[in-house]
Structure formats: C-alpha cells, structure tokens
PDB file of C-alpha atoms in Angstrom:
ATOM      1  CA  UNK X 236       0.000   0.000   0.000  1.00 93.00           C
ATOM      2  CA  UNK X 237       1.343   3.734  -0.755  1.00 92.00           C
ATOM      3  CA  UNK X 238      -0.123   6.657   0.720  1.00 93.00           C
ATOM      4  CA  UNK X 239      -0.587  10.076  -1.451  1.00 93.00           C
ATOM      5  CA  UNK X 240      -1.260  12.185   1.788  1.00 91.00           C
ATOM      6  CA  UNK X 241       0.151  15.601   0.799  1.00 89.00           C
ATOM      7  CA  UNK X 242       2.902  14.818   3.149  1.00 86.00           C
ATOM      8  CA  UNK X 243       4.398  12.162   1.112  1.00 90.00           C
ATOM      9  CA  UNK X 244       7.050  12.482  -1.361  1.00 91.00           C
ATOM     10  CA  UNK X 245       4.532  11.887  -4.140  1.00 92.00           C
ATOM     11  CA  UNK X 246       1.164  13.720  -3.773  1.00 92.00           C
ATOM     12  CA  UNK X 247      -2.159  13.584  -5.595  1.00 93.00           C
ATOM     13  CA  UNK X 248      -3.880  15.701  -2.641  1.00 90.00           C
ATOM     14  CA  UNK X 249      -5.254  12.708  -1.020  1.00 89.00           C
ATOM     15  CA  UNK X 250      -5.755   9.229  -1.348  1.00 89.00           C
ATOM     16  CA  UNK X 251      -2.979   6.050  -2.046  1.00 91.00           C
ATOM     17  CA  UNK X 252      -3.056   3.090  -4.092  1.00 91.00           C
ATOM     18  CA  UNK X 253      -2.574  -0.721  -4.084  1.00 93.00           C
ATOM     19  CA  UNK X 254      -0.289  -3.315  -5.787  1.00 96.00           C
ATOM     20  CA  UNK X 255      -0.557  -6.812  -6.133  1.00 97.00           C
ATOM     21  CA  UNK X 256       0.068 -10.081  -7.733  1.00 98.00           C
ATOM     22  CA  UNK X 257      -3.281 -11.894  -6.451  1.00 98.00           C
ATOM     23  CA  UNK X 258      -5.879 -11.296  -8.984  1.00 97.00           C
ATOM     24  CA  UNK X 259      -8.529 -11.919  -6.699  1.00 96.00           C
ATOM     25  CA  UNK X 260      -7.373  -9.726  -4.588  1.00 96.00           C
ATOM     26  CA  UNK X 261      -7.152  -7.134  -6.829  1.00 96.00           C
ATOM     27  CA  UNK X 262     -10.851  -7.481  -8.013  1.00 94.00           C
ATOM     28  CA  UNK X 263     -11.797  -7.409  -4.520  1.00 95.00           C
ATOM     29  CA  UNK X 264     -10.553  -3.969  -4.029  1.00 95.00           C
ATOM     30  CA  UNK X 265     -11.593  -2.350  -7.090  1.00 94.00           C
ATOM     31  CA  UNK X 266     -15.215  -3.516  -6.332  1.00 95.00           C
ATOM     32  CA  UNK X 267     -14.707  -2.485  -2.617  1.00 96.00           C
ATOM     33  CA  UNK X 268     -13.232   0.799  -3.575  1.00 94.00           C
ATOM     34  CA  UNK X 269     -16.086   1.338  -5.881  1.00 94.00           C
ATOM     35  CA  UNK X 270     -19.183   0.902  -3.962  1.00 95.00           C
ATOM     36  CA  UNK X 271     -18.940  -3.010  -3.411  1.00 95.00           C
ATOM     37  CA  UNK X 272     -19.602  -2.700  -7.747  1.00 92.00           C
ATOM     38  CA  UNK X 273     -18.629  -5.959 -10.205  1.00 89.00           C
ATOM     39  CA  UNK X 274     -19.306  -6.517 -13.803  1.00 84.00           C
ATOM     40  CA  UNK X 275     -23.215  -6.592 -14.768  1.00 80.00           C
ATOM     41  CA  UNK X 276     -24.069 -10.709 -14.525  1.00 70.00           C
ATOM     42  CA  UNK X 277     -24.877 -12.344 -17.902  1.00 69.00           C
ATOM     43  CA  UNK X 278     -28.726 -12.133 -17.207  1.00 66.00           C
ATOM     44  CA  UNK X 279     -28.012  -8.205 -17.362  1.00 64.00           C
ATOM     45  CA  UNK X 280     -26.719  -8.816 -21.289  1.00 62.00           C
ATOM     46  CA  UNK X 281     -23.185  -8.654 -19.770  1.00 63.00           C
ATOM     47  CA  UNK X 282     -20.435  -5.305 -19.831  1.00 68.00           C
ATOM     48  CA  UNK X 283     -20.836  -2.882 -22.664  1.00 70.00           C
ATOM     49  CA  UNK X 284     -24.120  -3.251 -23.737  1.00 75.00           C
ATOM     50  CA  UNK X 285     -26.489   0.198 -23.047  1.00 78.00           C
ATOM     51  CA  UNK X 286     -28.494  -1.234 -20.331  1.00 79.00           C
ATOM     52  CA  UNK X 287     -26.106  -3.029 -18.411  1.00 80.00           C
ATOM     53  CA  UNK X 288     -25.931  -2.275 -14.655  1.00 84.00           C
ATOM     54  CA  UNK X 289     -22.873  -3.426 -11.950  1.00 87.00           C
ATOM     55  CA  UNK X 290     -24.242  -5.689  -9.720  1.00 87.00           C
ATOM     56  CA  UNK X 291     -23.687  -5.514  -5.981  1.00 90.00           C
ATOM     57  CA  UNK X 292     -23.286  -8.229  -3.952  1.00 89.00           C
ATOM     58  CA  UNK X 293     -20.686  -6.868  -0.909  1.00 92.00           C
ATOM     59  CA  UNK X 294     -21.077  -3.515   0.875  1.00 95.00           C
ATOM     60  CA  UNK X 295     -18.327  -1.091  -0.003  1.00 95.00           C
ATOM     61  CA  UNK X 296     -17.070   2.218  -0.054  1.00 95.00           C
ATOM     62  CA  UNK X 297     -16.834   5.190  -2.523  1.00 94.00           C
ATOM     63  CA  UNK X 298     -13.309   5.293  -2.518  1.00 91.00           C
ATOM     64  CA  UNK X 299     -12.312   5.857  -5.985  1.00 90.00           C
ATOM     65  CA  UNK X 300      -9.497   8.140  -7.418  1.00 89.00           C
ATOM     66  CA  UNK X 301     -10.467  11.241  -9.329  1.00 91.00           C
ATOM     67  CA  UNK X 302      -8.914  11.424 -12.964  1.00 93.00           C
ATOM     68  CA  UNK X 303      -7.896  14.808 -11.921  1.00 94.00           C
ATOM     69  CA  UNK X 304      -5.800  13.337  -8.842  1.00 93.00           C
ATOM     70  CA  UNK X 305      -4.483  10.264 -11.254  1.00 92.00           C
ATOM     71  CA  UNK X 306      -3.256  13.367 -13.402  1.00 95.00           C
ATOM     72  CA  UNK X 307      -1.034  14.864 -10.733  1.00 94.00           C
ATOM     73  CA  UNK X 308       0.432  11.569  -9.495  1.00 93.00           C
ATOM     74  CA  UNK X 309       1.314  10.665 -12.763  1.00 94.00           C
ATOM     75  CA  UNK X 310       3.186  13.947 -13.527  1.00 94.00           C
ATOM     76  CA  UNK X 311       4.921  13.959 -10.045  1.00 92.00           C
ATOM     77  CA  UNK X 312       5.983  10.259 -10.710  1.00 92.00           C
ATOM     78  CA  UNK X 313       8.036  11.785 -13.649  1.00 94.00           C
ATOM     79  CA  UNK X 314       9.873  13.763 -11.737  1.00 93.00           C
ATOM     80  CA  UNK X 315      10.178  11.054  -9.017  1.00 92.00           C
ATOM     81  CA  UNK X 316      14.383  10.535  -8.678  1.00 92.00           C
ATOM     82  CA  UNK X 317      14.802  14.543  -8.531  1.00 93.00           C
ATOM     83  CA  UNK X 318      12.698  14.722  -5.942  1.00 92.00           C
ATOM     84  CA  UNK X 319      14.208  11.951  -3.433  1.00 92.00           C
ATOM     85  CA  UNK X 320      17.457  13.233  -4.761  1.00 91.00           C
ATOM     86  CA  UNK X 321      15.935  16.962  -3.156  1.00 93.00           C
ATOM     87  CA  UNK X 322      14.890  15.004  -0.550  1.00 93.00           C
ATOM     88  CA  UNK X 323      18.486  13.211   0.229  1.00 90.00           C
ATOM     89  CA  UNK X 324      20.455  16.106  -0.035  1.00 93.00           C
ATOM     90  CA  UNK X 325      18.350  17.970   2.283  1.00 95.00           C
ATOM     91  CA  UNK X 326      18.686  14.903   4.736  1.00 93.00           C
ATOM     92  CA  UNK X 327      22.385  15.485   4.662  1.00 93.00           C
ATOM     93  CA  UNK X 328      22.340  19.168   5.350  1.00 96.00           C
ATOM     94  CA  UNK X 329      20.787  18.630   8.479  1.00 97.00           C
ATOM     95  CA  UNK X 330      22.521  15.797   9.314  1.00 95.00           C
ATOM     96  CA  UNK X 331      25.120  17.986   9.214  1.00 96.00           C
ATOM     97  CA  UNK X 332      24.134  20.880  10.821  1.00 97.00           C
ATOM     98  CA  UNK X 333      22.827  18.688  13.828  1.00 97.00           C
ATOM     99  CA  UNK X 334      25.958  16.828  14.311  1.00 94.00           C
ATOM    100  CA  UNK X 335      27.221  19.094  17.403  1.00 89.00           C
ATOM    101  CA  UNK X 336      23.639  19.106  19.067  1.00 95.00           C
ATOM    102  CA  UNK X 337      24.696  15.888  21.677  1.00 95.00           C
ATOM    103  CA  UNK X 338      21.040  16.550  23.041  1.00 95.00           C
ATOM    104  CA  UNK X 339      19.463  14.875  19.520  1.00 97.00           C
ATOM    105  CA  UNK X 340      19.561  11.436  18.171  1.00 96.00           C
ATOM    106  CA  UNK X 341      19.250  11.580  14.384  1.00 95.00           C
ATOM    107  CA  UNK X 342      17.935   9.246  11.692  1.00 91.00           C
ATOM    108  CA  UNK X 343      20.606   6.905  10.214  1.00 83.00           C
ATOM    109  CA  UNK X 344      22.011   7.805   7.296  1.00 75.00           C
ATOM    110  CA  UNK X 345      22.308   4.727   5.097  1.00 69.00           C
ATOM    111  CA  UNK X 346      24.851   6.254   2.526  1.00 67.00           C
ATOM    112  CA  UNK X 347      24.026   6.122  -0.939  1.00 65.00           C
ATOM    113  CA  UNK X 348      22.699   2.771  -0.567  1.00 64.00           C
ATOM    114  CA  UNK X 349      18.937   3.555  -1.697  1.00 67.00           C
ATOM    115  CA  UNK X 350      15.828   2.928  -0.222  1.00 72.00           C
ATOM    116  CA  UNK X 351      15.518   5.794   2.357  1.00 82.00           C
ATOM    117  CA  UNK X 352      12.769   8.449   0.939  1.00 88.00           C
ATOM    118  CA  UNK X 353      13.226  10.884   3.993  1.00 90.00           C
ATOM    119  CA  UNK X 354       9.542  11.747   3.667  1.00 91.00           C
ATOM    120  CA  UNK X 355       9.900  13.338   6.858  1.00 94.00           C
ATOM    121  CA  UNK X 356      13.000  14.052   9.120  1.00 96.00           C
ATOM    122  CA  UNK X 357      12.456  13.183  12.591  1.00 97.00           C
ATOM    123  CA  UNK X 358      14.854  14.000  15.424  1.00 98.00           C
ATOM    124  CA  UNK X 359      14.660  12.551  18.680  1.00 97.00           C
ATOM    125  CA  UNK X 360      15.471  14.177  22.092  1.00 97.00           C
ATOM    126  CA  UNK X 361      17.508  12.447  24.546  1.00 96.00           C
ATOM    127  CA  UNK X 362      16.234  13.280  27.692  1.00 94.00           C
ATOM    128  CA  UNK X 363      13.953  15.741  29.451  1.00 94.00           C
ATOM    129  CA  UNK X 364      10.825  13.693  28.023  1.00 95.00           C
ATOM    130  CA  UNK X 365       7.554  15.003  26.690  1.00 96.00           C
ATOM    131  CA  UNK X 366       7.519  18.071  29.029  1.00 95.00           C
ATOM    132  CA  UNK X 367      11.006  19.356  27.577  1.00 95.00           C
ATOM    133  CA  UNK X 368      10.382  18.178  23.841  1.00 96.00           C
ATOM    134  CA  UNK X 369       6.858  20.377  23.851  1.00 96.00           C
ATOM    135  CA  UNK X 370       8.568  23.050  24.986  1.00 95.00           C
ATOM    136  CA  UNK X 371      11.068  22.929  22.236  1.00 96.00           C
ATOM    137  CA  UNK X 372       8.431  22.664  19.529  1.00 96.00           C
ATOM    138  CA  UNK X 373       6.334  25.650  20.962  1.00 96.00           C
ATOM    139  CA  UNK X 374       9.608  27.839  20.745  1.00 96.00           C
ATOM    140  CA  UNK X 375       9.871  26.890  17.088  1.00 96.00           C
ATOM    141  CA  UNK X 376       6.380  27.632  16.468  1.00 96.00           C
ATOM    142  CA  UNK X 377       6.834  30.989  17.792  1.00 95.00           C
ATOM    143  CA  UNK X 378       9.634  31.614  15.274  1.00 96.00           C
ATOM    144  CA  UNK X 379       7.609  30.718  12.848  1.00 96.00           C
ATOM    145  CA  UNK X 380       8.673  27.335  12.483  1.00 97.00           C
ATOM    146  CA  UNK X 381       6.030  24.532  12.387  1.00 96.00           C
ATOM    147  CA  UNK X 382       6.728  21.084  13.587  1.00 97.00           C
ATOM    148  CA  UNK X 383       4.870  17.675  14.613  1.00 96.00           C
ATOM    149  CA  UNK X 384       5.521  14.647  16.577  1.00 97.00           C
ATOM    150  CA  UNK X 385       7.444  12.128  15.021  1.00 96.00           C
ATOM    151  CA  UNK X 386       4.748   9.442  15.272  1.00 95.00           C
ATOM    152  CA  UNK X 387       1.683   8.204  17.037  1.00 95.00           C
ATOM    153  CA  UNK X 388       2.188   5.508  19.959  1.00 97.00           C
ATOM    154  CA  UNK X 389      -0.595   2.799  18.174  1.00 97.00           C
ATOM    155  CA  UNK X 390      -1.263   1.321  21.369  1.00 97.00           C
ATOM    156  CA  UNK X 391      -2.501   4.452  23.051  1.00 97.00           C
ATOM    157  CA  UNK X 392      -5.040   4.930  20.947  1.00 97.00           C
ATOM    158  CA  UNK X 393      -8.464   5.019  22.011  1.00 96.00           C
ATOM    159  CA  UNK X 394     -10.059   2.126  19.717  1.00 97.00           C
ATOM    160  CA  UNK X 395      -6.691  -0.288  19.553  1.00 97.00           C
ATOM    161  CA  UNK X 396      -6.047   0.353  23.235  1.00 97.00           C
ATOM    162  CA  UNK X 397      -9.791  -0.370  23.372  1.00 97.00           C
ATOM    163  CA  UNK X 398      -9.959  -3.363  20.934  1.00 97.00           C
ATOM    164  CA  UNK X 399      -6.811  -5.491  22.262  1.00 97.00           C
ATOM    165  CA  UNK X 400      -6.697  -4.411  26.050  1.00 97.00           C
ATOM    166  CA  UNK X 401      -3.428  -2.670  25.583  1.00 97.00           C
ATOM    167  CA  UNK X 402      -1.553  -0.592  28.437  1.00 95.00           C
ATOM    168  CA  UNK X 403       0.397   2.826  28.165  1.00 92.00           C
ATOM    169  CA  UNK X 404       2.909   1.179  29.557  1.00 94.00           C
ATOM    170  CA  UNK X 405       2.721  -1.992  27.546  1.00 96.00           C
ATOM    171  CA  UNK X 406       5.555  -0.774  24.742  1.00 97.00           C
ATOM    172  CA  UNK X 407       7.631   1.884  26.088  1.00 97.00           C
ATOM    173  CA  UNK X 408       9.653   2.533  23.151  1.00 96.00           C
ATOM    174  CA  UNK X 409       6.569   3.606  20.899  1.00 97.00           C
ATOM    175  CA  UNK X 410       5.598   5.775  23.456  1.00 97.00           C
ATOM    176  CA  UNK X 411       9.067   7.109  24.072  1.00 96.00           C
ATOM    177  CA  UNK X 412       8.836   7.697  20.310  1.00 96.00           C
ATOM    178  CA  UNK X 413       5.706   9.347  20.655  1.00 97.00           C
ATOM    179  CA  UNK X 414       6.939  11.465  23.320  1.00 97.00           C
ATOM    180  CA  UNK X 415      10.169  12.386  22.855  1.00 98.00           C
ATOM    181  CA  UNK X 416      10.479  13.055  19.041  1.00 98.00           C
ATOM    182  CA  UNK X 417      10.292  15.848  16.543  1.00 98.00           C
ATOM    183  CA  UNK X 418       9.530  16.285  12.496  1.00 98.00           C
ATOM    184  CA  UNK X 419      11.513  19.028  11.477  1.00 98.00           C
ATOM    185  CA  UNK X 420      10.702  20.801   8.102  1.00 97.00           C
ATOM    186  CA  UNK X 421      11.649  19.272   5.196  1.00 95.00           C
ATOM    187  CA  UNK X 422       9.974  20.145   1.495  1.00 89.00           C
ATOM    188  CA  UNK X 423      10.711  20.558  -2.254  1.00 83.00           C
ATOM    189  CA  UNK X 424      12.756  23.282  -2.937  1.00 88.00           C
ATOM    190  CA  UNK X 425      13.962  23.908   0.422  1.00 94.00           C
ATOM    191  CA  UNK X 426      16.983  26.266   0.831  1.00 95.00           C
ATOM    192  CA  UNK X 427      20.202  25.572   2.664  1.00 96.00           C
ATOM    193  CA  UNK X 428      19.376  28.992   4.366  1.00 97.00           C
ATOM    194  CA  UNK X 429      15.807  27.931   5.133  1.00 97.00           C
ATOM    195  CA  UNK X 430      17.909  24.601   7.424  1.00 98.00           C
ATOM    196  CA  UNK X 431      20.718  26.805   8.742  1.00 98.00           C
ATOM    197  CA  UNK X 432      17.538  28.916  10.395  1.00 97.00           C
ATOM    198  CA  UNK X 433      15.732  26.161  11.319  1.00 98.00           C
ATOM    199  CA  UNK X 434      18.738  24.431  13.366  1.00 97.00           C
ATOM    200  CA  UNK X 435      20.067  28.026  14.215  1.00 96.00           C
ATOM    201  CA  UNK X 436      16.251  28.042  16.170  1.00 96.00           C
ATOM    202  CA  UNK X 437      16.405  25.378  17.389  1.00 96.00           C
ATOM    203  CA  UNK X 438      19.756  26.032  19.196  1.00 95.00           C
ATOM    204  CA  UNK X 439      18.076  28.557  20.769  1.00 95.00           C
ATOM    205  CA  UNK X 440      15.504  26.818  22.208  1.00 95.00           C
ATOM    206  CA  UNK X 441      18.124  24.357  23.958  1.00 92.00           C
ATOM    207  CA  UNK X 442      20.017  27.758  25.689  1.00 85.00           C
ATOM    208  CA  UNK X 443      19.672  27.220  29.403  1.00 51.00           C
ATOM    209  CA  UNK X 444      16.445  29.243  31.015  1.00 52.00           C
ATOM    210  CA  UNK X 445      14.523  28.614  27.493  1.00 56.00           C
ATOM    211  CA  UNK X 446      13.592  24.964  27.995  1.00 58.00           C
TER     212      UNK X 446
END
C-alpha cells in the first residue's frame, strides 16, 4: 500500500493506491473501492451493452481516485528521482548541521545505498521527556517554524487500546517515540538557508532558562 497524503514524497492531494500479484485480490478492491460494484451478470446482457448495470453483492465504499488526482500523481511520478534526490540532499544538510547538538539522536544515514525516501525528518530528544520536547516545539512555532511529533504511539489509541486491552505502559519505546520526538521541516525546494535557520532556532531553544 502507498499513501498520497500531501505529506508524502509523491502527492495527488489525497488518497494512495494498491499493488498486487493476487488477482482476486485485486478485483476485490476495485469492487470495494467502488461501492462493493462488479461486472453486470450475464442475465443483465453482460459489460458494454447500453443497459447493463454493476451488480452488488458486498457492501463497499466510494473510494475511488479522481482522474484529476491520477493526473497529478502521474506527472509527479516523472519527476520522481529529482525529488528523493531533493529530498536526500536535504537529509544530509541537516545531518550535518545537527551533528554538534549531543542533546538529539538523528535518523541513520544509510549512505548512498537507496531505499531511504526521507519523507519526513524526525529527530529525537535524549532526555527531558515530553515536558522538555513540547517546549522545544512551541519555541519553534513561535519563530515561525512549524513542527509535529514524530509518530503516534498505536497502542494508546483510544479504539486499539480499546480493541486489544493494551496498556500505556505496555511498549515503552513507541511511546518514548511518541513522546520524545520531533519532524523538522523538510519540502521541495527547500533552501540551505531555510535549514541553517531552522537548526540556528532550534539552538536557541536548547540555551539554558529557554527549555
């Protein structure tokens, strides 16, 4: 499965897509994304004739991709290797401009081995937990820097929490993860100037008497 969420390297506003070898499994989900919809039966003359209708035997969903979105994922897909190049070189940059901050773990950096899209660049702070990491964030935001958590803790949320009896406490690395970690801007055309602020901020925010 690939997500198109406007966060992700390639875009079509919303929406993802599917690939598989199973053909079953791919009619499945084109009739689920499309209503619970399969080809008319033979007793409705069969596809292509002017009175044929889809039958519908399942429940599903209108979940179908607009020709419009199809449109813009196809032309971003052409530019596809000049974007994670973008993408890579900006992961560098910061990689190197964080290097002296002992307070951070970074993401590895695999080399030029590929395979790492660097959707998103997520820092991680040492210590000082949740309390210290919030604080951080809301100094960015007040230099006009927006950030988000690295990632949800699955287990604390209401309805899987709910559904498999699972504890806070239960995996304290996804909720350290949760807690302690921090997306830092990272999109198309993105300056080396636009970085050397946003690390230059974030220095100050780790001064002592700001956080």
């Amino acid at each position: 499965c690939f997500s198109f969420h406007p966060r992700k390297v390639i875009t079509t506003g919303e929406g993802g897509m599917l690939t598989t070898e199973r053909d079953d499994l791919a009619n499945k989900v084109r009739s689920l994304r499309n209503h619970g919809a399969s080809p008319p039966a033979p007793e409705q003359g069969g596809e292509g004739k002017p009175y044929s209708m889809a039958a519908f035997g399942v429940l599903g969903f209108n979940l179908r991709m607009s020709d419009i979105q199809a449109a813009v994922g196809i032309a971003q897909m052409a530019k596809l290797d000049r974007l994670l190049g973008e993408r890579r070189i900006r992961a560098k940059m910061y990689a190197s401009l964080l290097a002296g901050i002992e307070e951070f773990a970074l993401p590895p950096h695999p080399g030029d081995a590929p395979g790492h899209t660097y959707q998103s660049y997520v820092i991680r702070l040492r210590a000082g937990g949740c309390e210290r990491r919030n604080a951080i964030m809301e100094f960015l935001d007040t230099r006009g820097i927006p950030t988000r958590p690295g990632t949800h803790a699955v287990h604390r949320l209401d309805y899987y929490a709910s559904k498999y009896g699972l504890r806070p406490e239960d995996f304290p690395n996804a909720a350290s993860c949760e807690d302690t970690t921090i997306t830092l801007p990272l999109f198309p055309r993105m300056s080396e100037a636009d970085q050397e602020r946003v690390v230059s901020v974030l220095r100050e925010s780790l001064v002592a008497g700001r956080v």
